[in-house]
PDB file of C-alpha atoms in Angstrom:
ATOM      1  CA  GLU A   1      10.617  90.655  98.026  1.00  0.00           C
ATOM      2  CA  VAL A   2      13.443  91.621  95.717  1.00  0.00           C
ATOM      3  CA  GLN A   3      12.405  93.243  92.446  1.00  0.00           C
ATOM      4  CA  VAL A   4      14.691  94.243  89.589  1.00  0.00           C
ATOM      5  CA  VAL A   5      13.012  95.744  86.527  1.00  0.00           C
ATOM      6  CA  ASP A   6      14.977  96.510  83.388  1.00  0.00           C
ATOM      7  CA  SER A   7      13.540  98.925  80.844  1.00  0.00           C
ATOM      8  CA  GLY A   8      14.422 101.237  77.988  1.00  0.00           C
ATOM      9  CA  GLY A   9      15.180  98.763  75.219  1.00  0.00           C
ATOM     10  CA  GLY A  10      13.871  99.072  71.700  1.00  0.00           C
ATOM     11  CA  LEU A  11      14.736  99.361  68.015  1.00  0.00           C
ATOM     12  CA  VAL A  12      17.397 101.897  67.115  1.00  0.00           C
ATOM     13  CA  HIS A  13      19.346 102.644  63.934  1.00  0.00           C
ATOM     14  CA  PRO A  14      23.091 102.059  63.754  1.00  0.00           C
ATOM     15  CA  GLY A  15      24.872 105.091  65.203  1.00  0.00           C
ATOM     16  CA  GLY A  16      21.923 105.914  67.413  1.00  0.00           C
ATOM     17  CA  SER A  17      21.599 106.109  71.187  1.00  0.00           C
ATOM     18  CA  LEU A  18      19.531 104.459  73.861  1.00  0.00           C
ATOM     19  CA  ARG A  19      19.362 104.732  77.648  1.00  0.00           C
ATOM     20  CA  LEU A  20      18.554 101.656  79.714  1.00  0.00           C
ATOM     21  CA  SER A  21      17.209 101.837  83.236  1.00  0.00           C
ATOM     22  CA  CYS A  22      17.034  99.332  86.079  1.00  0.00           C
ATOM     23  CA  ALA A  23      14.688  99.971  88.987  1.00  0.00           C
ATOM     24  CA  THR A  24      15.252  97.961  92.140  1.00  0.00           C
ATOM     25  CA  SER A  25      13.588  97.292  95.475  1.00  0.00           C
ATOM     26  CA  GLY A  26      13.758  94.793  98.289  1.00  0.00           C
ATOM     27  CA  PHE A  27      17.493  95.024  98.949  1.00  0.00           C
ATOM     28  CA  THR A  28      19.837  97.784 100.054  1.00  0.00           C
ATOM     29  CA  PHE A  29      20.808  99.077  96.606  1.00  0.00           C
ATOM     30  CA  SER A  30      23.509 101.407  97.927  1.00  0.00           C
ATOM     31  CA  ASP A  31      25.419  98.423  99.330  1.00  0.00           C
ATOM     32  CA  TYR A  32      25.623  96.558  96.025  1.00  0.00           C
ATOM     33  CA  GLY A  33      27.979  96.840  93.110  1.00  0.00           C
ATOM     34  CA  MET A  34      25.886  96.666  89.960  1.00  0.00           C
ATOM     35  CA  ASN A  35      26.476  95.226  86.526  1.00  0.00           C
ATOM     36  CA  TRP A  36      25.046  95.147  83.034  1.00  0.00           C
ATOM     37  CA  VAL A  37      25.277  91.814  81.203  1.00  0.00           C
ATOM     38  CA  ARG A  38      24.048  91.201  77.674  1.00  0.00           C
ATOM     39  CA  GLN A  39      23.138  88.220  75.545  1.00  0.00           C
ATOM     40  CA  ALA A  40      23.007  88.288  71.775  1.00  0.00           C
ATOM     41  CA  PRO A  41      20.268  86.177  70.206  1.00  0.00           C
ATOM     42  CA  GLY A  42      21.092  82.490  70.623  1.00  0.00           C
ATOM     43  CA  LYS A  43      24.485  83.278  72.154  1.00  0.00           C
ATOM     44  CA  GLY A  44      26.120  83.216  75.572  1.00  0.00           C
ATOM     45  CA  LEU A  45      26.429  85.804  78.292  1.00  0.00           C
ATOM     46  CA  GLU A  46      28.699  88.827  77.900  1.00  0.00           C
ATOM     47  CA  TRP A  47      29.535  91.090  80.788  1.00  0.00           C
ATOM     48  CA  VAL A  48      29.237  94.742  79.742  1.00  0.00           C
ATOM     49  CA  SER A  49      29.917  97.069  82.667  1.00  0.00           C
ATOM     50  CA  TYR A  50      30.237  97.404  86.442  1.00  0.00           C
ATOM     51  CA  ILE A  51      29.767 100.268  88.867  1.00  0.00           C
ATOM     52  CA  SER A  52      30.744 100.179  92.537  1.00  0.00           C
ATOM     53  CA  ASP A  53      28.232 100.705  95.346  1.00  0.00           C
ATOM     54  CA  SER A  54      29.263 104.320  95.773  1.00  0.00           C
ATOM     55  CA  GLY A  55      29.486 104.974  92.052  1.00  0.00           C
ATOM     56  CA  ASN A  56      33.146 105.919  92.274  1.00  0.00           C
ATOM     57  CA  SER A  57      34.503 103.004  90.222  1.00  0.00           C
ATOM     58  CA  MET A  58      33.356 101.876  86.811  1.00  0.00           C
ATOM     59  CA  TYR A  59      34.645  99.194  84.464  1.00  0.00           C
ATOM     60  CA  TYR A  60      33.724  98.378  80.875  1.00  0.00           C
ATOM     61  CA  ALA A  61      34.177  95.574  78.393  1.00  0.00           C
ATOM     62  CA  ASP A  62      36.536  96.577  75.601  1.00  0.00           C
ATOM     63  CA  SER A  63      33.706  96.125  73.103  1.00  0.00           C
ATOM     64  CA  VAL A  64      31.747  99.038  74.624  1.00  0.00           C
ATOM     65  CA  LYS A  65      34.459 101.240  76.122  1.00  0.00           C
ATOM     66  CA  GLY A  66      34.118 104.856  74.990  1.00  0.00           C
ATOM     67  CA  ARG A  67      30.548 104.296  73.750  1.00  0.00           C
ATOM     68  CA  PHE A  68      28.612 103.181  76.846  1.00  0.00           C
ATOM     69  CA  THR A  69      28.403 104.927  80.239  1.00  0.00           C
ATOM     70  CA  ILE A  70      27.145 103.278  83.401  1.00  0.00           C
ATOM     71  CA  SER A  71      25.691 105.334  86.238  1.00  0.00           C
ATOM     72  CA  ARG A  72      23.511 104.953  89.287  1.00  0.00           C
ATOM     73  CA  ASP A  73      21.251 106.992  91.555  1.00  0.00           C
ATOM     74  CA  ASN A  74      21.284 105.530  95.055  1.00  0.00           C
ATOM     75  CA  ALA A  75      18.476 107.851  96.161  1.00  0.00           C
ATOM     76  CA  LYS A  76      16.248 106.312  93.505  1.00  0.00           C
ATOM     77  CA  ASN A  77      17.618 102.734  93.828  1.00  0.00           C
ATOM     78  CA  SER A  78      18.252 102.814  90.118  1.00  0.00           C
ATOM     79  CA  LEU A  79      20.958 101.871  87.614  1.00  0.00           C
ATOM     80  CA  TYR A  80      21.426 103.236  84.122  1.00  0.00           C
ATOM     81  CA  LEU A  81      23.323 102.467  80.931  1.00  0.00           C
ATOM     82  CA  GLN A  82      23.740 105.207  78.345  1.00  0.00           C
ATOM     83  CA  MET A  83      24.544 103.598  75.005  1.00  0.00           C
ATOM     84  CA  ASN A  84      25.850 105.762  72.150  1.00  0.00           C
ATOM     85  CA  SER A  85      27.182 104.986  68.676  1.00  0.00           C
ATOM     86  CA  LEU A  86      25.230 101.752  68.656  1.00  0.00           C
ATOM     87  CA  ARG A  87      26.236  98.957  66.285  1.00  0.00           C
ATOM     88  CA  ALA A  88      24.441  95.872  64.977  1.00  0.00           C
ATOM     89  CA  GLU A  89      26.620  93.711  67.241  1.00  0.00           C
ATOM     90  CA  ASP A  90      25.172  95.502  70.298  1.00  0.00           C
ATOM     91  CA  THR A  91      21.868  93.762  69.608  1.00  0.00           C
ATOM     92  CA  GLY A  92      20.662  91.524  72.423  1.00  0.00           C
ATOM     93  CA  VAL A  93      18.927  91.264  75.767  1.00  0.00           C
ATOM     94  CA  TYR A  94      20.475  93.481  78.430  1.00  0.00           C
ATOM     95  CA  TYR A  95      20.269  92.395  82.049  1.00  0.00           C
ATOM     96  CA  CYS A  96      20.908  94.469  85.155  1.00  0.00           C
ATOM     97  CA  ALA A  97      22.488  92.380  87.955  1.00  0.00           C
ATOM     98  CA  GLY A  98      23.256  93.283  91.548  1.00  0.00           C
ATOM     99  CA  ARG A  99      26.452  91.475  92.612  1.00  0.00           C
ATOM    100  CA  PHE A 100      25.273  88.881  90.067  1.00  0.00           C
ATOM    101  CA  ILE A 101      22.792  87.721  92.753  1.00  0.00           C
ATOM    102  CA  TYR A 102      19.750  89.786  91.800  1.00  0.00           C
ATOM    103  CA  TRP A 103      18.887  89.932  88.102  1.00  0.00           C
ATOM    104  CA  GLY A 104      16.328  91.807  86.079  1.00  0.00           C
ATOM    105  CA  GLN A 105      14.183  90.143  83.457  1.00  0.00           C
ATOM    106  CA  GLY A 106      16.146  91.809  80.695  1.00  0.00           C
ATOM    107  CA  THR A 107      15.309  94.384  78.062  1.00  0.00           C
ATOM    108  CA  LEU A 108      15.768  93.789  74.334  1.00  0.00           C
ATOM    109  CA  VAL A 109      17.913  96.168  72.310  1.00  0.00           C
ATOM    110  CA  THR A 110      17.796  95.802  68.533  1.00  0.00           C
ATOM    111  CA  VAL A 111      20.195  97.825  66.396  1.00  0.00           C
ATOM    112  CA  SER A 112      19.129  97.674  62.794  1.00  0.00           C
ATOM    113  CA  SER A 113      18.478  99.914  59.833  1.00  0.00           C
TER     114      SER A 113
ATOM    115  CA  GLU B   1      41.463  89.644  79.722  1.00  0.00           C
ATOM    116  CA  ILE B   2      40.909  86.260  81.343  1.00  0.00           C
ATOM    117  CA  VAL B   3      39.413  83.792  78.849  1.00  0.00           C
ATOM    118  CA  LEU B   4      37.281  81.015  80.283  1.00  0.00           C
ATOM    119  CA  THR B   5      36.872  77.753  78.360  1.00  0.00           C
ATOM    120  CA  GLN B   6      34.103  75.387  79.417  1.00  0.00           C
ATOM    121  CA  SER B   7      33.926  71.703  78.639  1.00  0.00           C
ATOM    122  CA  PRO B   8      32.137  69.823  77.369  1.00  0.00           C
ATOM    123  CA  GLY B   9      30.062  72.038  75.095  1.00  0.00           C
ATOM    124  CA  THR B  10      27.110  69.654  75.468  1.00  0.00           C
ATOM    125  CA  LEU B  11      26.571  66.999  78.119  1.00  0.00           C
ATOM    126  CA  SER B  12      23.883  64.363  77.652  1.00  0.00           C
ATOM    127  CA  LEU B  13      22.821  62.597  80.836  1.00  0.00           C
ATOM    128  CA  SER B  14      19.761  61.001  82.439  1.00  0.00           C
ATOM    129  CA  PRO B  15      17.945  62.113  85.597  1.00  0.00           C
ATOM    130  CA  GLY B  16      19.617  60.594  88.661  1.00  0.00           C
ATOM    131  CA  GLU B  17      23.086  60.633  87.090  1.00  0.00           C
ATOM    132  CA  ARG B  18      25.994  62.786  88.225  1.00  0.00           C
ATOM    133  CA  ALA B  19      27.113  65.750  86.107  1.00  0.00           C
ATOM    134  CA  THR B  20      30.591  67.236  86.091  1.00  0.00           C
ATOM    135  CA  LEU B  21      31.173  70.517  84.251  1.00  0.00           C
ATOM    136  CA  SER B  22      34.610  72.051  83.832  1.00  0.00           C
ATOM    137  CA  CYS B  23      35.896  75.569  83.405  1.00  0.00           C
ATOM    138  CA  ARG B  24      39.512  76.476  82.644  1.00  0.00           C
ATOM    139  CA  ALA B  25      40.878  80.000  82.867  1.00  0.00           C
ATOM    140  CA  SER B  26      43.672  81.390  80.676  1.00  0.00           C
ATOM    141  CA  GLN B  27      45.305  82.817  83.809  1.00  0.00           C
ATOM    142  CA  SER B  28      44.831  82.452  87.527  1.00  0.00           C
ATOM    143  CA  VAL B  29      41.582  83.787  88.931  1.00  0.00           C
ATOM    144  CA  SER B  30      42.349  86.000  91.912  1.00  0.00           C
ATOM    145  CA  SER B  31      41.064  84.866  95.315  1.00  0.00           C
ATOM    146  CA  SER B  32      38.952  82.176  93.655  1.00  0.00           C
ATOM    147  CA  TYR B  33      36.487  84.844  92.488  1.00  0.00           C
ATOM    148  CA  SER B  34      34.710  82.409  90.229  1.00  0.00           C
ATOM    149  CA  ALA B  35      31.005  81.698  89.913  1.00  0.00           C
ATOM    150  CA  TRP B  36      28.564  79.380  88.185  1.00  0.00           C
ATOM    151  CA  PHE B  37      25.194  80.314  86.719  1.00  0.00           C
ATOM    152  CA  GLN B  38      22.256  78.333  85.402  1.00  0.00           C
ATOM    153  CA  GLN B  39      20.102  79.686  82.625  1.00  0.00           C
ATOM    154  CA  LYS B  40      16.869  78.256  81.261  1.00  0.00           C
ATOM    155  CA  PRO B  41      15.285  79.399  77.969  1.00  0.00           C
ATOM    156  CA  GLY B  42      13.644  82.810  78.238  1.00  0.00           C
ATOM    157  CA  GLN B  43      14.922  83.372  81.771  1.00  0.00           C
ATOM    158  CA  ALA B  44      17.605  85.447  83.379  1.00  0.00           C
ATOM    159  CA  PRO B  45      20.670  83.621  84.682  1.00  0.00           C
ATOM    160  CA  ARG B  46      20.558  82.347  88.263  1.00  0.00           C
ATOM    161  CA  LEU B  47      23.619  82.378  90.531  1.00  0.00           C
ATOM    162  CA  LEU B  48      24.446  78.895  91.823  1.00  0.00           C
ATOM    163  CA  ILE B  49      27.969  79.087  93.192  1.00  0.00           C
ATOM    164  CA  TYR B  50      30.243  81.997  94.139  1.00  0.00           C
ATOM    165  CA  GLY B  51      33.746  82.137  95.539  1.00  0.00           C
ATOM    166  CA  ALA B  52      34.434  78.857  93.703  1.00  0.00           C
ATOM    167  CA  SER B  53      32.618  76.695  96.239  1.00  0.00           C
ATOM    168  CA  SER B  54      29.957  78.626  98.182  1.00  0.00           C
ATOM    169  CA  ARG B  55      26.344  77.869  97.331  1.00  0.00           C
ATOM    170  CA  ALA B  56      24.118  80.870  96.768  1.00  0.00           C
ATOM    171  CA  SER B  57      21.003  81.293  98.838  1.00  0.00           C
ATOM    172  CA  GLY B  58      18.291  78.737  98.088  1.00  0.00           C
ATOM    173  CA  ILE B  59      20.485  76.531  95.911  1.00  0.00           C
ATOM    174  CA  PRO B  60      20.003  72.767  96.571  1.00  0.00           C
ATOM    175  CA  GLU B  61      22.837  70.817  98.155  1.00  0.00           C
ATOM    176  CA  ARG B  62      23.184  68.628  95.047  1.00  0.00           C
ATOM    177  CA  PHE B  63      25.031  71.545  93.436  1.00  0.00           C
ATOM    178  CA  SER B  64      28.658  71.935  94.475  1.00  0.00           C
ATOM    179  CA  GLY B  65      31.635  73.875  93.200  1.00  0.00           C
ATOM    180  CA  SER B  66      35.362  73.298  93.568  1.00  0.00           C
ATOM    181  CA  GLY B  67      38.683  74.401  92.221  1.00  0.00           C
ATOM    182  CA  SER B  68      41.149  77.240  92.388  1.00  0.00           C
ATOM    183  CA  GLY B  69      43.712  79.023  90.253  1.00  0.00           C
ATOM    184  CA  THR B  70      42.813  78.156  86.664  1.00  0.00           C
ATOM    185  CA  ASP B  71      40.584  75.083  87.014  1.00  0.00           C
ATOM    186  CA  PHE B  72      37.035  75.073  88.365  1.00  0.00           C
ATOM    187  CA  THR B  73      34.343  72.402  88.465  1.00  0.00           C
ATOM    188  CA  LEU B  74      30.589  72.385  88.986  1.00  0.00           C
ATOM    189  CA  THR B  75      29.171  69.055  90.121  1.00  0.00           C
ATOM    190  CA  ILE B  76      25.496  68.128  90.268  1.00  0.00           C
ATOM    191  CA  SER B  77      25.337  64.992  92.350  1.00  0.00           C
ATOM    192  CA  ARG B  78      22.010  63.554  91.176  1.00  0.00           C
ATOM    193  CA  LEU B  79      20.286  65.246  88.273  1.00  0.00           C
ATOM    194  CA  GLU B  80      16.690  66.336  88.659  1.00  0.00           C
ATOM    195  CA  PRO B  81      14.503  67.070  85.627  1.00  0.00           C
ATOM    196  CA  GLU B  82      14.655  70.830  86.348  1.00  0.00           C
ATOM    197  CA  ASP B  83      18.485  70.807  86.175  1.00  0.00           C
ATOM    198  CA  PHE B  84      18.634  70.476  82.410  1.00  0.00           C
ATOM    199  CA  ALA B  85      19.711  73.919  81.238  1.00  0.00           C
ATOM    200  CA  VAL B  86      22.751  75.898  80.125  1.00  0.00           C
ATOM    201  CA  TYR B  87      25.501  76.521  82.687  1.00  0.00           C
ATOM    202  CA  TYR B  88      28.046  79.317  82.575  1.00  0.00           C
ATOM    203  CA  CYS B  89      31.196  79.867  84.623  1.00  0.00           C
ATOM    204  CA  GLN B  90      32.428  83.402  85.302  1.00  0.00           C
ATOM    205  CA  GLN B  91      35.351  85.155  86.881  1.00  0.00           C
ATOM    206  CA  TYR B  92      34.815  88.402  88.768  1.00  0.00           C
ATOM    207  CA  GLY B  93      38.277  88.865  90.199  1.00  0.00           C
ATOM    208  CA  SER B  94      39.749  91.036  87.444  1.00  0.00           C
ATOM    209  CA  PRO B  95      37.804  93.282  85.107  1.00  0.00           C
ATOM    210  CA  PRO B  96      36.641  92.598  82.475  1.00  0.00           C
ATOM    211  CA  TYR B  97      34.466  90.052  84.295  1.00  0.00           C
ATOM    212  CA  THR B  98      34.336  87.324  81.679  1.00  0.00           C
ATOM    213  CA  PHE B  99      31.976  84.405  81.187  1.00  0.00           C
ATOM    214  CA  GLY B 100      32.681  81.018  79.667  1.00  0.00           C
ATOM    215  CA  GLN B 101      30.864  80.063  76.483  1.00  0.00           C
ATOM    216  CA  GLY B 102      28.468  77.745  78.323  1.00  0.00           C
ATOM    217  CA  THR B 103      27.762  74.044  78.685  1.00  0.00           C
ATOM    218  CA  LYS B 104      24.365  72.772  77.629  1.00  0.00           C
ATOM    219  CA  LEU B 105      23.137  69.986  79.889  1.00  0.00           C
ATOM    220  CA  GLU B 106      20.553  67.982  77.977  1.00  0.00           C
ATOM    221  CA  ILE B 107      18.418  64.960  78.733  1.00  0.00           C
ATOM    222  CA  LYS B 108      19.761  61.728  77.253  1.00  0.00           C
TER     223      LYS B 108
END
């Protein structure tokens, strides 16, 4: 059975940092490109970042470029998102998605003073 | 950045009817790398269609996708009660991998 578990969300002040994690099992993690997708409250989906299966290629949405860093540990079947210089507009549910096939349940990030 | 525009914003239909959802891209989507997702309240999105027309694993045959270039369509042949949800198109051919703004399919 495939399991994708997102964690690490919480309340953070503007300008602060947070690190999200995504633990996976049930599929060959090292064969999958991985993504982070977010959804602001009551809004649509926004793709945030992608990392290739080997970790050699990364892409970012313009809205997070230079502030967020995606990484992965294939030995631990895990994906990460380091988020720095957080803004109110970064508030939302963050989903980890493997090739957009396997999705986590999401973790809520709230940026507020 | 490829901008995806979905229409209509809201579609009101009855169970048993046919639904046609559209997605138009601001520029051609390479190799038909387009997808459709369904999302219900409080749930993660679910992949329905990838490669413009291939059904994802476990997706019922009543869901079909078509199109290429800049115009893509999701068709639900006969609506079931569980199909009423929000649907998003997406392109994953050129980063940034953008989503459309969504079409809400509601019960009439």
